[in-house]
mmCIF file of C-alpha atoms in Angstrom:
data_model
loop_
_atom_site.group_PDB
_atom_site.id
_atom_site.type_symbol
_atom_site.label_atom_id
_atom_site.label_comp_id
_atom_site.label_asym_id
_atom_site.label_seq_id
_atom_site.Cartn_x
_atom_site.Cartn_y
_atom_site.Cartn_z
ATOM 1 C CA MET A 1 -41.109 -48.710 155.006
ATOM 2 C CA ALA A 2 -37.429 -47.981 155.575
ATOM 3 C CA VAL A 3 -35.256 -50.798 156.893
ATOM 4 C CA ILE A 4 -32.100 -50.415 158.963
ATOM 5 C CA GLY A 5 -29.239 -52.895 158.780
ATOM 6 C CA PHE A 6 -29.467 -53.854 162.469
ATOM 7 C CA THR A 7 -29.557 -57.653 162.030
ATOM 8 C CA ALA A 8 -27.441 -57.931 158.863
ATOM 9 C CA LYS A 9 -24.484 -60.285 158.956
ATOM 10 C CA LEU A 10 -21.420 -61.308 156.973
ATOM 11 C CA GLU A 11 -20.428 -64.964 157.016
ATOM 12 C CA LEU A 12 -17.336 -66.799 155.813
ATOM 13 C CA ASP A 13 -16.879 -70.419 154.760
ATOM 14 C CA PRO A 14 -13.118 -71.015 154.548
ATOM 15 C CA GLY A 15 -13.587 -74.086 152.346
ATOM 16 C CA THR A 16 -15.123 -76.318 154.997
ATOM 17 C CA THR A 17 -18.780 -76.014 153.802
ATOM 18 C CA THR A 18 -19.679 -74.451 157.164
ATOM 19 C CA TYR A 19 -20.372 -70.729 157.458
ATOM 20 C CA ALA A 20 -19.229 -68.760 160.513
ATOM 21 C CA THR A 21 -20.291 -65.187 161.208
ATOM 22 C CA VAL A 22 -17.628 -62.492 160.976
ATOM 23 C CA ALA A 23 -18.003 -61.236 164.553
ATOM 24 C CA GLU A 24 -19.230 -57.778 165.471
ATOM 25 C CA THR A 25 -19.615 -56.475 161.923
ATOM 26 C CA THR A 26 -20.599 -52.791 161.853
ATOM 27 C CA SER A 27 -21.089 -52.251 158.102
ATOM 28 C CA ILE A 28 -21.402 -54.353 154.952
ATOM 29 C CA SER A 29 -21.968 -53.361 151.325
ATOM 30 C CA PHE A 30 -23.615 -55.544 148.702
ATOM 31 C CA PRO A 31 -21.382 -56.302 145.690
ATOM 32 C CA SER A 32 -20.882 -53.245 143.482
ATOM 33 C CA ARG A 33 -21.449 -55.049 140.171
ATOM 34 C CA ASP A 34 -20.563 -53.547 136.808
ATOM 35 C CA THR A 35 -21.013 -54.485 133.147
ATOM 36 C CA THR A 36 -18.956 -53.014 130.345
ATOM 37 C CA VAL A 37 -20.680 -51.783 127.204
ATOM 38 C CA HIS A 38 -19.290 -51.469 123.699
ATOM 39 C CA ASP A 39 -20.304 -49.121 120.947
ATOM 40 C CA ALA A 40 -22.047 -51.184 118.253
ATOM 41 C CA SER A 41 -22.998 -48.210 116.063
ATOM 42 C CA TYR A 42 -22.293 -48.534 112.346
ATOM 43 C CA LEU A 43 -22.203 -46.424 109.238
ATOM 44 C CA GLY A 44 -25.538 -46.318 107.510
ATOM 45 C CA GLN A 45 -27.682 -47.146 110.543
ATOM 46 C CA SER A 46 -31.169 -45.672 110.388
ATOM 47 C CA GLY A 47 -31.065 -43.586 113.599
ATOM 48 C CA THR A 48 -28.685 -41.071 115.122
ATOM 49 C CA TYR A 49 -28.499 -42.695 118.544
ATOM 50 C CA ARG A 50 -25.614 -44.971 119.459
ATOM 51 C CA LEU A 51 -26.213 -48.692 119.589
ATOM 52 C CA ILE A 52 -24.513 -50.587 122.400
ATOM 53 C CA ALA A 53 -23.636 -54.206 123.067
ATOM 54 C CA PRO A 54 -23.057 -55.669 126.532
ATOM 55 C CA GLY A 55 -19.579 -56.854 127.463
ATOM 56 C CA LEU A 56 -18.388 -58.898 130.406
ATOM 57 C CA SER A 57 -19.834 -58.334 133.849
ATOM 58 C CA ASP A 58 -17.741 -57.878 136.980
ATOM 59 C CA GLY A 59 -19.081 -59.367 140.220
ATOM 60 C CA GLY A 60 -17.862 -56.318 142.098
ATOM 61 C CA THR A 61 -16.393 -55.702 145.511
ATOM 62 C CA VAL A 62 -17.864 -56.042 148.992
ATOM 63 C CA ASP A 63 -16.559 -53.684 151.666
ATOM 64 C CA PHE A 64 -17.037 -54.365 155.363
ATOM 65 C CA GLU A 65 -15.996 -53.164 158.789
ATOM 66 C CA CYS A 66 -16.036 -55.026 162.065
ATOM 67 C CA LEU A 67 -14.822 -54.411 165.573
ATOM 68 C CA TYR A 68 -11.334 -55.772 166.188
ATOM 69 C CA LYS A 69 -11.119 -59.183 167.807
ATOM 70 C CA LYS A 70 -7.928 -61.209 167.687
ATOM 71 C CA ALA A 71 -9.848 -64.360 166.631
ATOM 72 C CA THR A 72 -11.503 -62.485 163.748
ATOM 73 C CA MET A 73 -8.166 -61.102 162.573
ATOM 74 C CA VAL A 74 -6.592 -64.582 162.700
ATOM 75 C CA THR A 75 -9.479 -66.011 160.626
ATOM 76 C CA LEU A 76 -9.305 -63.215 158.051
ATOM 77 C CA ASN A 77 -5.519 -63.487 157.778
ATOM 78 C CA GLY A 78 -5.969 -67.211 157.108
ATOM 79 C CA VAL A 79 -8.017 -66.539 153.956
ATOM 80 C CA TYR A 80 -6.353 -63.284 152.860
ATOM 81 C CA GLY A 81 -5.418 -63.320 149.172
ATOM 82 C CA ARG A 82 -6.833 -66.792 148.590
ATOM 83 C CA LEU A 83 -9.662 -68.103 146.440
ATOM 84 C CA GLN A 84 -9.355 -71.650 147.763
ATOM 85 C CA ILE A 85 -7.913 -73.198 150.892
ATOM 86 C CA THR A 86 -4.488 -74.093 149.513
ATOM 87 C CA THR A 87 -1.881 -71.941 147.862
ATOM 88 C CA VAL A 88 -0.898 -74.661 145.376
ATOM 89 C CA ILE A 89 -1.123 -73.548 141.746
ATOM 90 C CA PRO A 90 -3.624 -74.396 140.485
ATOM 91 C CA PRO A 91 -5.393 -74.122 143.837
ATOM 92 C CA SER A 92 -7.195 -77.142 145.181
ATOM 93 C CA GLY A 93 -9.651 -77.750 147.991
ATOM 94 C CA GLY A 94 -12.921 -76.039 148.758
ATOM 95 C CA ALA A 95 -13.629 -72.519 147.551
ATOM 96 C CA ILE A 96 -13.629 -69.704 150.074
ATOM 97 C CA MET A 97 -17.256 -68.584 150.139
ATOM 98 C CA TRP A 98 -18.906 -65.501 151.628
ATOM 99 C CA LYS A 99 -22.546 -64.800 152.470
ATOM 100 C CA ILE A 100 -24.297 -61.550 153.291
ATOM 101 C CA THR A 101 -27.693 -61.728 154.954
ATOM 102 C CA ALA A 102 -29.735 -58.530 154.988
ATOM 103 C CA PRO A 103 -32.399 -57.853 157.613
ATOM 104 C CA ASP A 104 -35.871 -59.339 157.246
ATOM 105 C CA GLU A 105 -37.882 -56.381 155.862
ATOM 106 C CA ASP A 106 -40.996 -56.931 157.923
ATOM 107 C CA ALA A 107 -38.916 -57.433 161.094
ATOM 108 C CA GLY A 108 -41.515 -59.898 162.270
ATOM 109 C CA GLY A 109 -39.920 -63.062 160.956
ATOM 110 C CA VAL A 110 -42.805 -63.646 158.531
ATOM 111 C CA GLY A 111 -40.847 -62.799 155.389
ATOM 112 C CA THR A 112 -37.446 -63.961 154.278
ATOM 113 C CA ALA A 113 -34.273 -61.939 154.289
ATOM 114 C CA GLN A 114 -32.230 -61.165 151.168
ATOM 115 C CA THR A 115 -28.967 -63.106 150.862
ATOM 116 C CA VAL A 116 -25.967 -62.741 148.574
ATOM 117 C CA THR A 117 -23.603 -65.710 148.310
ATOM 118 C CA PHE A 118 -20.338 -65.624 146.383
ATOM 119 C CA ALA A 119 -16.807 -66.949 146.057
ATOM 120 C CA GLY A 120 -14.329 -64.195 146.706
ATOM 121 C CA ILE A 121 -10.822 -63.124 147.564
ATOM 122 C CA LEU A 122 -10.165 -60.955 150.605
ATOM 123 C CA VAL A 123 -7.999 -58.322 148.894
ATOM 124 C CA LYS A 124 -7.805 -55.738 151.672
ATOM 125 C CA CYS A 125 -7.632 -56.215 155.420
ATOM 126 C CA ASP A 126 -6.575 -53.242 157.539
ATOM 127 C CA THR A 127 -6.738 -52.611 161.256
ATOM 128 C CA SER A 128 -7.028 -49.125 162.672
ATOM 129 C CA MET A 129 -6.570 -47.877 166.198
ATOM 130 C CA ASP A 130 -6.372 -44.498 167.792
ATOM 131 C CA ASN A 131 -6.269 -42.931 171.213
ATOM 132 C CA ASP A 132 -9.999 -42.644 171.881
ATOM 133 C CA ASN A 133 -11.942 -44.959 169.593
ATOM 134 C CA VAL A 134 -12.676 -48.652 169.179
ATOM 135 C CA MET A 135 -10.285 -50.698 167.061
ATOM 136 C CA LYS A 136 -11.750 -51.764 163.729
ATOM 137 C CA ILE A 137 -10.929 -54.141 160.919
ATOM 138 C CA LYS A 138 -11.746 -52.844 157.433
ATOM 139 C CA GLY A 139 -11.822 -55.297 154.573
ATOM 140 C CA SER A 140 -12.642 -55.606 150.880
ATOM 141 C CA ILE A 141 -13.634 -58.821 149.145
ATOM 142 C CA LYS A 142 -13.321 -59.108 145.355
ATOM 143 C CA VAL A 143 -16.171 -61.249 144.026
ATOM 144 C CA HIS A 144 -15.074 -64.206 141.861
ATOM 145 C CA GLY A 145 -17.655 -64.954 139.168
ATOM 146 C CA GLU A 146 -21.339 -64.208 139.564
ATOM 147 C CA PRO A 147 -22.851 -63.582 143.007
ATOM 148 C CA THR A 148 -26.062 -65.447 143.822
ATOM 149 C CA PHE A 149 -28.943 -63.344 145.130
ATOM 150 C CA GLY A 150 -31.530 -65.302 147.056
ATOM 151 C CA SER A 151 -33.516 -65.550 150.267
ATOM 152 C CA ALA A 152 -32.380 -66.830 153.637
ATOM 153 C CA SER A 153 -33.825 -70.186 154.547
#
């Protein structure tokens, strides 16, 4: 059965260990993870197909859009470009954490929804407005380390 993203949400913990929902989110992408591969082929190997070895993995990027609210923009500006609360080098304090919760597939509350939790840096935060459309905030979060895929509790 197909599932729509109707009840999905994006949450932010700005280092306080308490998640707050990014208000009026209209779209969220899961992290676009990527792993590099290296050619491990060698002279004298028995077959003619390339051999590969895995390299480092990249946690990816999460893109989102939400309707403009001044409070949301203030919150996002407060964490923009930061991995932790302070700007001291090296940074100290709690990590800025993000959580995506997908809809419950059975829509009856019997199952559990998919979650993705990760530390990340808000690397893009743009606001758009035009004559005859709602104002939106568009953002991109670069995942720091490995995202954790789980189930909502």
